[in-house]
Amino acid sequence: NAGVTQTPKFQVLKTGQSMTLQCAQDMNHNSMYWYRQDPGMGLRLIYYSASEGTTDKGEVPNGYNVSRLNKREFSLRLESAAPSQTSVYFCASSEMPSGSTDTQYFGPGTRLTVL
Amino acid sequence: GNSVTQMEGPVTLSEEAFLTINCTYTATGYPSLFWYVQYPGEGLQLLLKATKADDKGSNKGFEATYRKETTSFHLEKGSVQVSDSAVYFCALSTLNYGQNFVFGPGTRLSVLP
């Protein structure tokens, strides 16, 4: 059982380039999330999808777009990368949307550097 | 809004020492509280959780008690091992749709042999 998988693991971009981070889960979870992790700031929510076909903004959505392709896959796109988007990106999934006892399961992360 | 505060560290301990990582929170309503652990090069893994006041979460020798009166969820372990070296995140989740999880900044723990 793979859980949550992310590709790529590492990426270096130049300012202005675009790229898509891929995420897939095999646990039949309804909800999926994208976070960024920056030193001293914990994880901050970029976008989430409570169910297939729906997406909503999180705390830091500017400069990003997402697509919930199907129940398994949730991609994050940077249209024009900026150095401020240098970060580690984590995808997560959970069975229920915003359930108070719900556990989120995380992928291994993508380390992105924007020069 | 909801928030989580935790000691940022780094925390360095010798093997078999006692560990406490403090976590306090601010939230509307009645949140569930979590501790996640991140080992080097990996994603976050759930360590333990508590869903209501006075609940104690425990796993792998770690414990934390949900204290509503002090809005705290401190992580403890009686005897740490080198393999416990990791970053520990305190987090909360509420029923407020869209709020989802709020994470603390993480505490890096290094355990020396």
mmCIF file of C-alpha atoms in Angstrom:
data_model
loop_
_atom_site.group_PDB
_atom_site.id
_atom_site.type_symbol
_atom_site.label_atom_id
_atom_site.label_comp_id
_atom_site.label_asym_id
_atom_site.label_seq_id
_atom_site.Cartn_x
_atom_site.Cartn_y
_atom_site.Cartn_z
ATOM 1 C CA ASN A 1 0.000 0.000 0.000
ATOM 2 C CA ALA A 2 1.795 3.138 -1.234
ATOM 3 C CA GLY A 3 -0.316 5.718 0.652
ATOM 4 C CA VAL A 4 0.369 9.220 -0.665
ATOM 5 C CA THR A 5 2.935 9.608 -3.435
ATOM 6 C CA GLN A 6 4.407 12.813 -4.860
ATOM 7 C CA THR A 7 6.492 13.606 -7.917
ATOM 8 C CA PRO A 8 9.062 14.943 -8.403
ATOM 9 C CA LYS A 9 11.110 14.721 -5.198
ATOM 10 C CA PHE A 10 13.386 17.596 -6.161
ATOM 11 C CA GLN A 11 13.077 20.415 -8.683
ATOM 12 C CA VAL A 12 15.050 23.522 -9.566
ATOM 13 C CA LEU A 13 13.332 26.247 -11.598
ATOM 14 C CA LYS A 14 14.292 29.629 -12.913
ATOM 15 C CA THR A 15 12.135 32.641 -12.109
ATOM 16 C CA GLY A 16 9.159 32.753 -14.456
ATOM 17 C CA GLN A 17 9.156 29.066 -15.352
ATOM 18 C CA SER A 18 6.091 26.938 -14.762
ATOM 19 C CA MET A 19 5.692 23.448 -13.377
ATOM 20 C CA THR A 20 3.148 21.033 -11.946
ATOM 21 C CA LEU A 21 3.596 18.989 -8.801
ATOM 22 C CA GLN A 22 1.751 15.691 -8.864
ATOM 23 C CA CYS A 23 0.107 13.904 -5.957
ATOM 24 C CA ALA A 24 -1.799 10.632 -5.801
ATOM 25 C CA GLN A 25 -3.315 8.593 -2.973
ATOM 26 C CA ASP A 26 -4.527 5.019 -2.988
ATOM 27 C CA MET A 27 -6.532 5.047 0.250
ATOM 28 C CA ASN A 28 -9.838 6.087 -1.357
ATOM 29 C CA HIS A 29 -9.806 9.301 0.674
ATOM 30 C CA ASN A 30 -12.244 12.089 -0.089
ATOM 31 C CA SER A 31 -10.123 15.077 0.897
ATOM 32 C CA MET A 32 -6.712 16.142 -0.359
ATOM 33 C CA TYR A 33 -4.465 19.043 0.607
ATOM 34 C CA TRP A 34 -1.393 20.940 -0.497
ATOM 35 C CA TYR A 35 0.910 22.512 2.103
ATOM 36 C CA ARG A 36 4.187 24.351 1.974
ATOM 37 C CA GLN A 37 6.776 24.036 4.722
ATOM 38 C CA ASP A 38 9.150 26.901 5.438
ATOM 39 C CA PRO A 39 11.717 27.106 8.247
ATOM 40 C CA GLY A 40 10.230 28.325 11.513
ATOM 41 C CA MET A 41 6.707 28.528 10.099
ATOM 42 C CA GLY A 42 5.422 24.989 10.247
ATOM 43 C CA LEU A 43 3.081 23.921 7.477
ATOM 44 C CA ARG A 44 0.768 26.356 5.750
ATOM 45 C CA LEU A 45 -2.220 25.274 3.702
ATOM 46 C CA ILE A 46 -2.159 26.358 0.054
ATOM 47 C CA TYR A 47 -5.294 24.698 -1.355
ATOM 48 C CA TYR A 48 -7.501 21.812 -0.457
ATOM 49 C CA SER A 49 -10.148 19.662 -2.092
ATOM 50 C CA ALA A 50 -12.928 18.304 0.092
ATOM 51 C CA SER A 51 -14.167 15.975 -2.619
ATOM 52 C CA GLU A 52 -13.700 15.188 -6.281
ATOM 53 C CA GLY A 53 -14.629 18.227 -8.355
ATOM 54 C CA THR A 54 -14.221 20.823 -5.606
ATOM 55 C CA THR A 55 -11.251 22.955 -4.590
ATOM 56 C CA ASP A 56 -10.867 25.808 -2.110
ATOM 57 C CA LYS A 57 -8.189 28.270 -1.132
ATOM 58 C CA GLY A 58 -6.210 27.842 2.025
ATOM 59 C CA GLU A 59 -4.022 30.289 3.899
ATOM 60 C CA VAL A 60 -1.463 31.051 1.140
ATOM 61 C CA PRO A 61 -3.024 30.424 -2.331
ATOM 62 C CA ASN A 62 -1.476 33.303 -4.301
ATOM 63 C CA GLY A 63 0.719 32.171 -7.185
ATOM 64 C CA TYR A 64 -0.715 28.640 -7.266
ATOM 65 C CA ASN A 65 -3.491 26.750 -8.989
ATOM 66 C CA VAL A 66 -4.785 23.242 -8.339
ATOM 67 C CA SER A 67 -6.705 20.536 -10.140
ATOM 68 C CA ARG A 68 -8.530 17.612 -8.587
ATOM 69 C CA LEU A 69 -8.239 15.351 -11.589
ATOM 70 C CA ASN A 70 -10.158 12.465 -10.008
ATOM 71 C CA LYS A 71 -10.571 11.011 -6.553
ATOM 72 C CA ARG A 72 -6.967 9.795 -6.474
ATOM 73 C CA GLU A 73 -5.043 12.729 -7.916
ATOM 74 C CA PHE A 74 -4.563 16.354 -6.870
ATOM 75 C CA SER A 75 -2.016 18.498 -8.701
ATOM 76 C CA LEU A 76 -0.467 21.851 -7.797
ATOM 77 C CA ARG A 77 0.662 24.228 -10.559
ATOM 78 C CA LEU A 78 3.022 27.174 -10.396
ATOM 79 C CA GLU A 79 2.336 29.283 -13.485
ATOM 80 C CA SER A 80 5.247 31.696 -13.085
ATOM 81 C CA ALA A 81 7.626 30.644 -10.357
ATOM 82 C CA ALA A 82 9.137 33.206 -7.990
ATOM 83 C CA PRO A 83 12.011 32.860 -5.498
ATOM 84 C CA SER A 84 9.479 33.274 -2.663
ATOM 85 C CA GLN A 85 8.028 29.928 -3.694
ATOM 86 C CA THR A 86 11.206 28.114 -2.768
ATOM 87 C CA SER A 87 9.937 25.645 -0.196
ATOM 88 C CA VAL A 88 9.144 22.041 0.552
ATOM 89 C CA TYR A 89 5.685 21.071 -0.662
ATOM 90 C CA PHE A 90 3.631 18.345 0.958
ATOM 91 C CA CYS A 91 0.484 16.696 -0.274
ATOM 92 C CA ALA A 92 -1.862 15.073 2.234
ATOM 93 C CA SER A 93 -5.148 13.230 2.236
ATOM 94 C CA SER A 94 -7.867 12.384 4.732
ATOM 95 C CA GLU A 95 -10.972 10.263 4.658
ATOM 96 C CA MET A 96 -13.423 12.919 5.735
ATOM 97 C CA PRO A 97 -13.548 16.649 4.978
ATOM 98 C CA SER A 98 -12.582 18.663 8.044
ATOM 99 C CA GLY A 99 -13.698 16.031 10.524
ATOM 100 C CA SER A 100 -12.437 16.983 13.958
ATOM 101 C CA THR A 101 -10.952 13.566 14.643
ATOM 102 C CA ASP A 102 -9.704 13.091 11.148
ATOM 103 C CA THR A 103 -6.091 12.157 10.527
ATOM 104 C CA GLN A 104 -4.161 13.491 7.569
ATOM 105 C CA TYR A 105 -1.689 11.243 5.769
ATOM 106 C CA PHE A 106 1.282 12.940 4.168
ATOM 107 C CA GLY A 107 3.409 12.277 1.131
ATOM 108 C CA PRO A 108 7.237 12.437 1.250
ATOM 109 C CA GLY A 109 7.390 15.993 -0.094
ATOM 110 C CA THR A 110 8.841 17.884 -3.062
ATOM 111 C CA ARG A 111 11.790 20.169 -2.457
ATOM 112 C CA LEU A 112 11.511 23.113 -4.871
ATOM 113 C CA THR A 113 14.163 25.766 -5.439
ATOM 114 C CA VAL A 114 13.430 28.814 -7.573
ATOM 115 C CA LEU A 115 16.503 30.734 -8.714
ATOM 116 C CA GLY B 1 -8.244 32.675 14.419
ATOM 117 C CA ASN B 2 -6.882 29.338 15.521
ATOM 118 C CA SER B 3 -3.196 29.032 16.316
ATOM 119 C CA VAL B 4 -0.621 26.694 17.812
ATOM 120 C CA THR B 5 2.496 27.710 19.720
ATOM 121 C CA GLN B 6 5.298 25.325 20.513
ATOM 122 C CA MET B 7 8.895 25.578 21.654
ATOM 123 C CA GLU B 8 11.013 25.794 18.541
ATOM 124 C CA GLY B 9 14.209 24.288 19.824
ATOM 125 C CA PRO B 10 16.422 22.763 18.753
ATOM 126 C CA VAL B 11 16.311 20.429 21.715
ATOM 127 C CA THR B 12 19.370 18.269 22.334
ATOM 128 C CA LEU B 13 19.215 15.416 24.831
ATOM 129 C CA SER B 14 21.290 12.430 25.797
ATOM 130 C CA GLU B 15 19.900 8.960 25.262
ATOM 131 C CA GLU B 16 17.526 7.865 28.065
ATOM 132 C CA ALA B 17 16.804 11.457 29.124
ATOM 133 C CA PHE B 18 13.265 12.697 29.800
ATOM 134 C CA LEU B 19 11.614 14.697 27.029
ATOM 135 C CA THR B 20 9.015 17.447 27.217
ATOM 136 C CA ILE B 21 7.984 19.564 24.249
ATOM 137 C CA ASN B 22 5.486 22.246 25.168
ATOM 138 C CA CYS B 23 2.477 23.043 22.998
ATOM 139 C CA THR B 24 -0.309 25.529 23.646
ATOM 140 C CA TYR B 25 -3.186 26.448 21.396
ATOM 141 C CA THR B 26 -5.854 29.032 20.729
ATOM 142 C CA ALA B 27 -9.055 27.854 19.102
ATOM 143 C CA THR B 28 -12.748 28.509 18.868
ATOM 144 C CA GLY B 29 -14.932 25.570 19.688
ATOM 145 C CA TYR B 30 -13.519 22.221 20.706
ATOM 146 C CA PRO B 31 -10.538 21.207 18.616
ATOM 147 C CA SER B 32 -8.889 17.850 18.270
ATOM 148 C CA LEU B 33 -5.185 17.921 19.006
ATOM 149 C CA PHE B 34 -2.374 16.051 17.294
ATOM 150 C CA TRP B 35 1.335 15.439 17.412
ATOM 151 C CA TYR B 36 3.012 14.636 14.106
ATOM 152 C CA VAL B 37 6.630 13.555 13.653
ATOM 153 C CA GLN B 38 8.865 14.143 10.640
ATOM 154 C CA TYR B 39 11.979 12.013 10.271
ATOM 155 C CA PRO B 40 14.790 13.318 8.061
ATOM 156 C CA GLY B 41 13.855 13.320 4.381
ATOM 157 C CA GLU B 42 10.319 12.077 5.001
ATOM 158 C CA GLY B 43 6.793 13.429 5.229
ATOM 159 C CA LEU B 44 4.858 13.905 8.449
ATOM 160 C CA GLN B 45 3.469 10.898 10.300
ATOM 161 C CA LEU B 46 0.786 10.927 12.952
ATOM 162 C CA LEU B 47 2.349 10.188 16.353
ATOM 163 C CA LEU B 48 -0.709 10.535 18.593
ATOM 164 C CA LYS B 49 -3.942 12.441 18.966
ATOM 165 C CA ALA B 50 -6.642 13.386 21.485
ATOM 166 C CA THR B 51 -10.149 14.427 20.606
ATOM 167 C CA LYS B 52 -11.587 15.821 23.857
ATOM 168 C CA ALA B 53 -10.553 17.359 27.149
ATOM 169 C CA ASP B 54 -8.596 15.097 29.529
ATOM 170 C CA ASP B 55 -7.990 12.512 26.814
ATOM 171 C CA LYS B 56 -4.471 11.101 26.751
ATOM 172 C CA GLY B 57 -2.936 10.127 23.444
ATOM 173 C CA SER B 58 -0.039 7.671 23.473
ATOM 174 C CA ASN B 59 2.173 5.845 21.010
ATOM 175 C CA LYS B 60 5.727 4.462 20.936
ATOM 176 C CA GLY B 61 6.329 5.603 24.537
ATOM 177 C CA PHE B 62 5.196 9.177 23.820
ATOM 178 C CA GLU B 63 2.236 10.679 25.678
ATOM 179 C CA ALA B 64 0.259 13.911 25.627
ATOM 180 C CA THR B 65 -2.802 14.961 27.620
ATOM 181 C CA TYR B 66 -5.445 17.362 26.320
ATOM 182 C CA ARG B 67 -5.689 20.088 28.983
ATOM 183 C CA LYS B 68 -8.565 22.404 28.236
ATOM 184 C CA GLU B 69 -8.035 24.574 31.319
ATOM 185 C CA THR B 70 -4.498 25.454 30.265
ATOM 186 C CA THR B 71 -5.109 25.030 26.498
ATOM 187 C CA SER B 72 -2.079 22.774 26.309
ATOM 188 C CA PHE B 73 -1.035 19.452 24.779
ATOM 189 C CA HIS B 74 2.556 18.884 25.919
ATOM 190 C CA LEU B 75 4.449 15.918 24.475
ATOM 191 C CA GLU B 76 6.433 13.717 26.896
ATOM 192 C CA LYS B 77 8.584 10.619 26.780
ATOM 193 C CA GLY B 78 10.297 9.065 29.741
ATOM 194 C CA SER B 79 13.423 7.792 28.018
ATOM 195 C CA VAL B 80 14.379 8.996 24.538
ATOM 196 C CA GLN B 81 16.407 7.017 22.031
ATOM 197 C CA VAL B 82 18.689 8.121 19.211
ATOM 198 C CA SER B 83 15.990 6.944 16.790
ATOM 199 C CA ASP B 84 13.610 9.589 18.206
ATOM 200 C CA SER B 85 15.665 12.339 16.564
ATOM 201 C CA ALA B 86 13.186 14.153 14.333
ATOM 202 C CA VAL B 87 11.039 17.272 14.065
ATOM 203 C CA TYR B 88 7.828 17.214 16.095
ATOM 204 C CA PHE B 89 4.764 19.246 15.114
ATOM 205 C CA CYS B 90 1.811 20.064 17.322
ATOM 206 C CA ALA B 91 -1.432 20.641 15.417
ATOM 207 C CA LEU B 92 -5.131 21.191 15.899
ATOM 208 C CA SER B 93 -8.203 20.564 13.818
ATOM 209 C CA THR B 94 -11.685 21.954 14.271
ATOM 210 C CA LEU B 95 -15.078 21.350 12.793
ATOM 211 C CA ASN B 96 -14.968 24.775 11.206
ATOM 212 C CA TYR B 97 -15.122 23.778 7.572
ATOM 213 C CA GLY B 98 -12.216 25.195 5.665
ATOM 214 C CA GLN B 99 -10.058 25.719 8.724
ATOM 215 C CA ASN B 100 -8.660 22.234 8.506
ATOM 216 C CA PHE B 101 -5.387 21.742 10.312
ATOM 217 C CA VAL B 102 -3.287 24.412 11.954
ATOM 218 C CA PHE B 103 0.309 23.396 12.620
ATOM 219 C CA GLY B 104 2.866 24.751 15.025
ATOM 220 C CA PRO B 105 6.343 25.686 13.721
ATOM 221 C CA GLY B 106 7.879 22.345 14.721
ATOM 222 C CA THR B 107 10.514 21.404 17.317
ATOM 223 C CA ARG B 108 13.711 19.732 16.211
ATOM 224 C CA LEU B 109 14.910 17.036 18.627
ATOM 225 C CA SER B 110 18.412 15.600 18.516
ATOM 226 C CA VAL B 111 19.236 12.663 20.776
ATOM 227 C CA LEU B 112 22.927 11.921 21.330
ATOM 228 C CA PRO B 113 24.252 8.437 22.183
#
